[in-house]
PDB file of C-alpha atoms and ligand atoms in Angstrom:
ATOM      1  CA  UNK V   1     145.959  18.922-121.877  1.00 91.00           C
ATOM      2  CA  UNK V   2     143.282  19.190-124.202  1.00 96.00           C
ATOM      3  CA  UNK V   3     144.585  21.499-127.350  1.00 98.00           C
ATOM      4  CA  UNK V   4     141.629  23.595-129.163  1.00 98.00           C
ATOM      5  CA  UNK V   5     143.032  25.066-132.375  1.00 98.00           C
ATOM      6  CA  UNK V   6     141.294  27.885-134.781  1.00 98.00           C
ATOM      7  CA  UNK V   7     141.585  27.053-138.014  1.00 98.00           C
ATOM      8  CA  UNK V   8     142.163  30.454-139.595  1.00 98.00           C
ATOM      9  CA  UNK V   9     144.605  32.890-140.474  1.00 97.00           C
ATOM     10  CA  UNK V  10     142.320  35.549-139.391  1.00 97.00           C
ATOM     11  CA  UNK V  11     144.077  37.446-136.404  1.00 98.00           C
ATOM     12  CA  UNK V  12     140.575  39.576-135.877  1.00 98.00           C
ATOM     13  CA  UNK V  13     138.493  36.328-135.943  1.00 98.00           C
ATOM     14  CA  UNK V  14     141.402  34.885-133.630  1.00 98.00           C
ATOM     15  CA  UNK V  15     141.065  37.566-130.732  1.00 98.00           C
ATOM     16  CA  UNK V  16     137.390  37.877-130.942  1.00 98.00           C
ATOM     17  CA  UNK V  17     137.183  33.962-130.172  1.00 98.00           C
ATOM     18  CA  UNK V  18     139.889  33.722-127.763  1.00 98.00           C
ATOM     19  CA  UNK V  19     138.165  36.323-125.215  1.00 98.00           C
ATOM     20  CA  UNK V  20     135.602  33.754-124.499  1.00 97.00           C
ATOM     21  CA  UNK V  21     137.804  30.480-125.439  1.00 97.00           C
ATOM     22  CA  UNK V  22     141.132  29.147-124.180  1.00 96.00           C
ATOM     23  CA  UNK V  23     142.521  28.983-128.042  1.00 98.00           C
ATOM     24  CA  UNK V  24     145.917  26.593-127.497  1.00 98.00           C
ATOM     25  CA  UNK V  25     147.312  27.877-130.926  1.00 98.00           C
ATOM     26  CA  UNK V  26     146.559  28.085-134.846  1.00 98.00           C
ATOM     27  CA  UNK V  27     146.353  25.574-137.991  1.00 98.00           C
ATOM     28  CA  UNK V  28     146.484  26.955-140.977  1.00 97.00           C
ATOM     29  CA  UNK V  29     146.793  25.642-144.534  1.00 97.00           C
ATOM     30  CA  UNK V  30     147.843  27.150-147.988  1.00 97.00           C
ATOM     31  CA  UNK V  31     144.137  27.649-149.145  1.00 97.00           C
ATOM     32  CA  UNK V  32     143.609  29.472-145.510  1.00 97.00           C
ATOM     33  CA  UNK V  33     146.678  31.557-145.899  1.00 98.00           C
ATOM     34  CA  UNK V  34     145.543  31.959-149.677  1.00 98.00           C
ATOM     35  CA  UNK V  35     142.006  33.187-148.882  1.00 96.00           C
ATOM     36  CA  UNK V  36     143.431  35.581-146.230  1.00 95.00           C
ATOM     37  CA  UNK V  37     145.632  37.190-149.047  1.00 96.00           C
ATOM     38  CA  UNK V  38     148.338  37.345-146.199  1.00 95.00           C
ATOM     39  CA  UNK V  39     151.732  35.233-145.598  1.00 97.00           C
ATOM     40  CA  UNK V  40     153.129  33.547-142.330  1.00 98.00           C
ATOM     41  CA  UNK V  41     155.770  36.472-141.879  1.00 97.00           C
ATOM     42  CA  UNK V  42     152.471  38.750-141.803  1.00 97.00           C
ATOM     43  CA  UNK V  43     150.343  36.272-139.597  1.00 97.00           C
ATOM     44  CA  UNK V  44     152.402  34.646-137.338  1.00 98.00           C
ATOM     45  CA  UNK V  45     153.313  37.792-135.565  1.00 98.00           C
ATOM     46  CA  UNK V  46     149.657  38.422-135.502  1.00 97.00           C
ATOM     47  CA  UNK V  47     148.645  35.811-134.298  1.00 98.00           C
ATOM     48  CA  UNK V  48     151.043  35.446-131.452  1.00 98.00           C
ATOM     49  CA  UNK V  49     150.608  39.202-130.548  1.00 97.00           C
ATOM     50  CA  UNK V  50     146.617  38.074-130.035  1.00 98.00           C
ATOM     51  CA  UNK V  51     147.590  34.327-128.257  1.00 98.00           C
ATOM     52  CA  UNK V  52     150.827  35.447-126.491  1.00 97.00           C
ATOM     53  CA  UNK V  53     154.422  33.358-126.520  1.00 95.00           C
ATOM     54  CA  UNK V  54     152.952  29.982-125.626  1.00 95.00           C
ATOM     55  CA  UNK V  55     150.812  30.074-128.748  1.00 98.00           C
ATOM     56  CA  UNK V  56     151.178  26.665-130.993  1.00 98.00           C
ATOM     57  CA  UNK V  57     151.406  27.242-134.913  1.00 98.00           C
ATOM     58  CA  UNK V  58     150.475  24.110-137.211  1.00 98.00           C
ATOM     59  CA  UNK V  59     151.576  25.619-140.570  1.00 98.00           C
ATOM     60  CA  UNK V  60     151.843  23.332-143.998  1.00 98.00           C
ATOM     61  CA  UNK V  61     154.590  23.134-146.515  1.00 98.00           C
ATOM     62  CA  UNK V  62     153.941  23.790-149.834  1.00 98.00           C
ATOM     63  CA  UNK V  63     156.929  21.803-151.674  1.00 98.00           C
ATOM     64  CA  UNK V  64     156.190  18.726-154.057  1.00 97.00           C
ATOM     65  CA  UNK V  65     159.274  16.349-153.128  1.00 98.00           C
ATOM     66  CA  UNK V  66     160.522  14.933-150.239  1.00 98.00           C
ATOM     67  CA  UNK V  67     163.579  16.726-150.472  1.00 98.00           C
ATOM     68  CA  UNK V  68     162.277  19.889-150.917  1.00 98.00           C
ATOM     69  CA  UNK V  69     159.325  19.100-148.288  1.00 98.00           C
ATOM     70  CA  UNK V  70     162.282  18.309-145.759  1.00 98.00           C
ATOM     71  CA  UNK V  71     164.571  21.510-146.862  1.00 98.00           C
ATOM     72  CA  UNK V  72     161.256  23.649-146.513  1.00 98.00           C
ATOM     73  CA  UNK V  73     160.078  21.953-142.911  1.00 98.00           C
ATOM     74  CA  UNK V  74     163.393  22.538-141.711  1.00 98.00           C
ATOM     75  CA  UNK V  75     163.084  26.190-142.409  1.00 98.00           C
ATOM     76  CA  UNK V  76     159.556  26.538-141.065  1.00 98.00           C
ATOM     77  CA  UNK V  77     160.832  24.748-137.783  1.00 98.00           C
ATOM     78  CA  UNK V  78     163.535  27.466-137.158  1.00 97.00           C
ATOM     79  CA  UNK V  79     161.300  30.436-137.203  1.00 97.00           C
ATOM     80  CA  UNK V  80     160.995  32.090-133.759  1.00 97.00           C
ATOM     81  CA  UNK V  81     157.666  30.355-132.849  1.00 98.00           C
ATOM     82  CA  UNK V  82     156.495  27.097-131.819  1.00 98.00           C
ATOM     83  CA  UNK V  83     155.804  25.571-134.989  1.00 98.00           C
ATOM     84  CA  UNK V  84     154.910  22.310-135.762  1.00 98.00           C
ATOM     85  CA  UNK V  85     155.072  21.195-139.494  1.00 98.00           C
ATOM     86  CA  UNK V  86     152.268  20.046-141.325  1.00 98.00           C
ATOM     87  CA  UNK V  87     153.226  17.756-144.055  1.00 98.00           C
ATOM     88  CA  UNK V  88     150.058  16.216-146.624  1.00 97.00           C
ATOM     89  CA  UNK V  89     149.894  12.252-146.360  1.00 96.00           C
ATOM     90  CA  UNK V  90     150.968  11.081-149.343  1.00 97.00           C
ATOM     91  CA  UNK V  91     154.013   8.308-150.047  1.00 97.00           C
ATOM     92  CA  UNK V  92     156.322  11.527-150.662  1.00 97.00           C
ATOM     93  CA  UNK V  93     155.174  13.054-147.448  1.00 97.00           C
ATOM     94  CA  UNK V  94     155.292   9.895-145.293  1.00 97.00           C
ATOM     95  CA  UNK V  95     159.030   9.733-146.537  1.00 97.00           C
ATOM     96  CA  UNK V  96     159.611  13.366-145.425  1.00 97.00           C
ATOM     97  CA  UNK V  97     158.533  12.548-142.162  1.00 95.00           C
ATOM     98  CA  UNK V  98     160.757   9.597-141.690  1.00 94.00           C
ATOM     99  CA  UNK V  99     163.679  12.113-142.495  1.00 95.00           C
ATOM    100  CA  UNK V 100     161.978  15.026-140.214  1.00 96.00           C
ATOM    101  CA  UNK V 101     161.798  12.747-137.352  1.00 93.00           C
ATOM    102  CA  UNK V 102     165.555  12.496-137.171  1.00 92.00           C
ATOM    103  CA  UNK V 103     166.067  15.692-137.423  1.00 94.00           C
ATOM    104  CA  UNK V 104     163.713  16.017-134.145  1.00 93.00           C
ATOM    105  CA  UNK V 105     160.847  18.284-136.235  1.00 97.00           C
ATOM    106  CA  UNK V 106     157.465  18.179-134.934  1.00 97.00           C
ATOM    107  CA  UNK V 107     155.302  16.997-137.554  1.00 98.00           C
ATOM    108  CA  UNK V 108     151.606  16.850-138.102  1.00 98.00           C
ATOM    109  CA  UNK V 109     150.206  14.629-140.805  1.00 98.00           C
ATOM    110  CA  UNK V 110     147.275  16.559-142.487  1.00 98.00           C
ATOM    111  CA  UNK V 111     144.926  15.266-145.133  1.00 98.00           C
ATOM    112  CA  UNK V 112     143.874  12.088-143.498  1.00 98.00           C
ATOM    113  CA  UNK V 113     141.059  10.469-145.110  1.00 98.00           C
ATOM    114  CA  UNK V 114     141.361   6.870-144.088  1.00 98.00           C
ATOM    115  CA  UNK V 115     142.247   4.764-140.757  1.00 97.00           C
ATOM    116  CA  UNK V 116     145.075   3.057-142.492  1.00 97.00           C
ATOM    117  CA  UNK V 117     146.934   6.227-144.326  1.00 97.00           C
ATOM    118  CA  UNK V 118     147.195   7.939-140.696  1.00 97.00           C
ATOM    119  CA  UNK V 119     148.054   4.600-139.212  1.00 98.00           C
ATOM    120  CA  UNK V 120     151.386   4.920-141.447  1.00 97.00           C
ATOM    121  CA  UNK V 121     151.742   8.202-140.811  1.00 97.00           C
ATOM    122  CA  UNK V 122     151.577   7.539-136.762  1.00 97.00           C
ATOM    123  CA  UNK V 123     154.403   4.980-137.774  1.00 97.00           C
ATOM    124  CA  UNK V 124     156.395   6.842-139.089  1.00 96.00           C
ATOM    125  CA  UNK V 125     156.678   9.177-136.140  1.00 96.00           C
ATOM    126  CA  UNK V 126     153.922  11.801-136.728  1.00 97.00           C
ATOM    127  CA  UNK V 127     153.151  13.648-133.654  1.00 98.00           C
ATOM    128  CA  UNK V 128     149.872  14.820-134.666  1.00 98.00           C
ATOM    129  CA  UNK V 129     147.458  13.187-137.356  1.00 98.00           C
ATOM    130  CA  UNK V 130     144.680  15.536-138.821  1.00 98.00           C
ATOM    131  CA  UNK V 131     141.702  13.349-140.112  1.00 98.00           C
ATOM    132  CA  UNK V 132     139.203  15.240-142.714  1.00 98.00           C
ATOM    133  CA  UNK V 133     136.092  14.863-140.883  1.00 98.00           C
ATOM    134  CA  UNK V 134     133.597  16.476-142.974  1.00 98.00           C
ATOM    135  CA  UNK V 135     135.361  15.963-146.007  1.00 98.00           C
ATOM    136  CA  UNK V 136     135.504  12.054-145.334  1.00 98.00           C
ATOM    137  CA  UNK V 137     131.977  12.249-144.606  1.00 98.00           C
ATOM    138  CA  UNK V 138     130.833  14.322-147.546  1.00 98.00           C
ATOM    139  CA  UNK V 139     132.459  10.822-149.561  1.00 98.00           C
ATOM    140  CA  UNK V 140     129.974   8.862-147.640  1.00 97.00           C
ATOM    141  CA  UNK V 141     132.515   7.173-145.202  1.00 98.00           C
ATOM    142  CA  UNK V 142     132.207   7.413-141.825  1.00 98.00           C
ATOM    143  CA  UNK V 143     134.750  10.050-140.004  1.00 98.00           C
ATOM    144  CA  UNK V 144     133.726   8.668-136.831  1.00 98.00           C
ATOM    145  CA  UNK V 145     134.996   4.863-137.416  1.00 98.00           C
ATOM    146  CA  UNK V 146     138.233   5.911-138.756  1.00 98.00           C
ATOM    147  CA  UNK V 147     138.493   8.459-136.198  1.00 98.00           C
ATOM    148  CA  UNK V 148     137.846   5.887-133.678  1.00 98.00           C
ATOM    149  CA  UNK V 149     140.279   2.965-135.371  1.00 98.00           C
ATOM    150  CA  UNK V 150     142.787   5.299-135.620  1.00 97.00           C
ATOM    151  CA  UNK V 151     142.635   6.043-131.542  1.00 97.00           C
ATOM    152  CA  UNK V 152     142.462   2.359-131.123  1.00 96.00           C
ATOM    153  CA  UNK V 153     145.624   1.920-132.967  1.00 97.00           C
ATOM    154  CA  UNK V 154     147.340   4.631-131.400  1.00 96.00           C
ATOM    155  CA  UNK V 155     146.567   3.417-127.916  1.00 96.00           C
ATOM    156  CA  UNK V 156     147.005  -0.459-128.743  1.00 97.00           C
ATOM    157  CA  UNK V 157     150.595   0.727-129.850  1.00 97.00           C
ATOM    158  CA  UNK V 158     151.504   3.068-127.264  1.00 97.00           C
ATOM    159  CA  UNK V 159     152.328   5.582-130.092  1.00 97.00           C
ATOM    160  CA  UNK V 160     153.212   9.088-129.159  1.00 94.00           C
ATOM    161  CA  UNK V 161     150.863  10.854-131.506  1.00 96.00           C
ATOM    162  CA  UNK V 162     147.954  13.184-130.915  1.00 97.00           C
ATOM    163  CA  UNK V 163     144.880  13.260-133.212  1.00 98.00           C
ATOM    164  CA  UNK V 164     143.970  16.557-134.340  1.00 98.00           C
ATOM    165  CA  UNK V 165     140.572  16.251-136.116  1.00 98.00           C
ATOM    166  CA  UNK V 166     139.868  18.916-138.848  1.00 98.00           C
ATOM    167  CA  UNK V 167     137.495  19.807-141.419  1.00 98.00           C
ATOM    168  CA  UNK V 168     134.374  20.426-139.668  1.00 98.00           C
ATOM    169  CA  UNK V 169     131.011  21.518-141.174  1.00 98.00           C
ATOM    170  CA  UNK V 170     128.841  21.570-137.885  1.00 98.00           C
ATOM    171  CA  UNK V 171     128.954  21.069-134.091  1.00 98.00           C
ATOM    172  CA  UNK V 172     127.289  17.701-134.204  1.00 98.00           C
ATOM    173  CA  UNK V 173     130.374  16.458-136.194  1.00 98.00           C
ATOM    174  CA  UNK V 174     132.401  18.111-133.623  1.00 98.00           C
ATOM    175  CA  UNK V 175     130.546  16.383-130.370  1.00 98.00           C
ATOM    176  CA  UNK V 176     130.696  12.981-132.074  1.00 98.00           C
ATOM    177  CA  UNK V 177     134.292  13.572-132.464  1.00 98.00           C
ATOM    178  CA  UNK V 178     134.701  14.632-129.349  1.00 98.00           C
ATOM    179  CA  UNK V 179     133.141  12.129-127.610  1.00 97.00           C
ATOM    180  CA  UNK V 180     135.609   9.876-128.881  1.00 96.00           C
ATOM    181  CA  UNK V 181     138.121  11.197-126.035  1.00 95.00           C
ATOM    182  CA  UNK V 182     141.004  12.824-128.981  1.00 96.00           C
ATOM    183  CA  UNK V 183     143.277  15.102-127.206  1.00 92.00           C
ATOM    184  CA  UNK V 184     142.975  17.767-129.522  1.00 98.00           C
ATOM    185  CA  UNK V 185     140.837  19.490-132.550  1.00 98.00           C
ATOM    186  CA  UNK V 186     140.785  22.088-134.518  1.00 98.00           C
ATOM    187  CA  UNK V 187     137.471  24.213-135.638  1.00 98.00           C
ATOM    188  CA  UNK V 188     137.016  26.854-138.017  1.00 98.00           C
ATOM    189  CA  UNK V 189     135.792  30.671-136.755  1.00 98.00           C
ATOM    190  CA  UNK V 190     132.292  29.986-137.644  1.00 98.00           C
ATOM    191  CA  UNK V 191     132.253  26.022-136.051  1.00 98.00           C
ATOM    192  CA  UNK V 192     134.021  27.681-133.062  1.00 98.00           C
ATOM    193  CA  UNK V 193     131.554  30.361-132.195  1.00 97.00           C
ATOM    194  CA  UNK V 194     128.501  27.946-132.416  1.00 97.00           C
ATOM    195  CA  UNK V 195     129.883  25.663-130.141  1.00 97.00           C
ATOM    196  CA  UNK V 196     129.661  28.612-127.627  1.00 96.00           C
ATOM    197  CA  UNK V 197     125.852  29.698-128.469  1.00 95.00           C
ATOM    198  CA  UNK V 198     122.133  28.124-128.121  1.00 95.00           C
ATOM    199  CA  UNK V 199     119.285  30.072-129.542  1.00 95.00           C
ATOM    200  CA  UNK V 200     117.423  29.548-125.898  1.00 97.00           C
ATOM    201  CA  UNK V 201     119.970  31.057-123.625  1.00 97.00           C
ATOM    202  CA  UNK V 202     118.970  34.602-124.314  1.00 97.00           C
ATOM    203  CA  UNK V 203     115.760  34.159-123.630  1.00 98.00           C
ATOM    204  CA  UNK V 204     116.621  32.367-120.338  1.00 98.00           C
ATOM    205  CA  UNK V 205     118.708  35.281-119.163  1.00 98.00           C
ATOM    206  CA  UNK V 206     116.023  37.623-120.161  1.00 98.00           C
ATOM    207  CA  UNK V 207     113.737  36.362-118.059  1.00 98.00           C
ATOM    208  CA  UNK V 208     116.283  35.840-115.070  1.00 98.00           C
ATOM    209  CA  UNK V 209     116.923  39.968-115.475  1.00 98.00           C
ATOM    210  CA  UNK V 210     113.142  40.624-115.357  1.00 98.00           C
ATOM    211  CA  UNK V 211     112.253  38.375-112.458  1.00 98.00           C
ATOM    212  CA  UNK V 212     114.912  39.928-110.818  1.00 98.00           C
ATOM    213  CA  UNK V 213     113.998  43.887-111.531  1.00 97.00           C
ATOM    214  CA  UNK V 214     110.520  43.016-110.777  1.00 97.00           C
ATOM    215  CA  UNK V 215     111.825  41.911-106.879  1.00 98.00           C
ATOM    216  CA  UNK V 216     115.019  43.936-106.509  1.00 97.00           C
ATOM    217  CA  UNK V 217     114.856  46.950-108.888  1.00 94.00           C
ATOM    218  CA  UNK V 218     118.329  48.506-109.335  1.00 93.00           C
ATOM    219  CA  UNK V 219     120.375  46.074-106.698  1.00 97.00           C
ATOM    220  CA  UNK V 220     122.930  43.575-107.797  1.00 98.00           C
ATOM    221  CA  UNK V 221     123.212  40.131-106.300  1.00 97.00           C
ATOM    222  CA  UNK V 222     125.391  41.114-103.346  1.00 98.00           C
ATOM    223  CA  UNK V 223     123.495  44.046-102.616  1.00 97.00           C
ATOM    224  CA  UNK V 224     120.039  41.920-102.135  1.00 96.00           C
TER     225      UNK V 224
HETATM  226  O1  G3P W 301     143.028  21.842-141.927  1.00 50.48           O
HETATM  227  C1  G3P W 301     142.100  21.046-142.808  1.00 50.48           C
HETATM  228  C2  G3P W 301     141.174  22.034-142.629  1.00 50.48           C
HETATM  229  O2  G3P W 301     141.586  23.061-142.995  1.00 50.48           O
HETATM  230  C3  G3P W 301     140.345  21.504-144.119  1.00 50.48           C
HETATM  231  O3  G3P W 301     138.958  22.019-143.905  1.00 50.48           O
HETATM  232  O4  G3P W 301     136.443  23.084-144.495  1.00 50.48           O
HETATM  233  O5  G3P W 301     138.631  22.920-146.151  1.00 50.48           O
HETATM  234  O6  G3P W 301     137.430  20.741-145.644  1.00 50.48           O
HETATM  235  P1  G3P W 301     138.002  21.770-145.176  1.00 50.48           P
END
């Protein structure tokens, strides 16, 4: 099943978008929470209220040593939600995944900028990999090639790991990545909204309405 996430900590945005799209859960990071000015103890219940019991939350550790990341991840995993713990894909983060997988904690490896870095995380046992599409592109690298290589490696080695690409700045980037067959994606609210709209749609609908009124004034379709 495809998992569509919103990369936000704003419950109002989640509610607005979830009304028209099948939101599987939410991804956050320390910058997103800082921008929202709210911590996990506030936003997790707010968003669960919106999405329901089945909502999945990807929440990131802020610790900076392997031991502290592991301890923080254990605490996060015990919160009363469907939690995937996000760990930055650094050398100390990779060491943390190895320990956390032994404890059967669900892990997303975040801040992936290269296929080799993501492959290491997958081998260490990450459940999800989050390549940073736009950040890769602005560095002059090719996010499509990197995500494609990662998907290939996951398939070749039958790794139990999903790609969850993040960091999008336009819908073309989203479609280029979706075309690769990834199992999940996380979108900022503005890009999620753009996925549903096109400037030609409303004019087309307006013409349908006018034509209908001209021919069948006041009637609904089943009354015609
Ligand atoms: O989840 C990671 C994502 O939030 C990074 O996105 O827009 O800061 O590059 P961005």
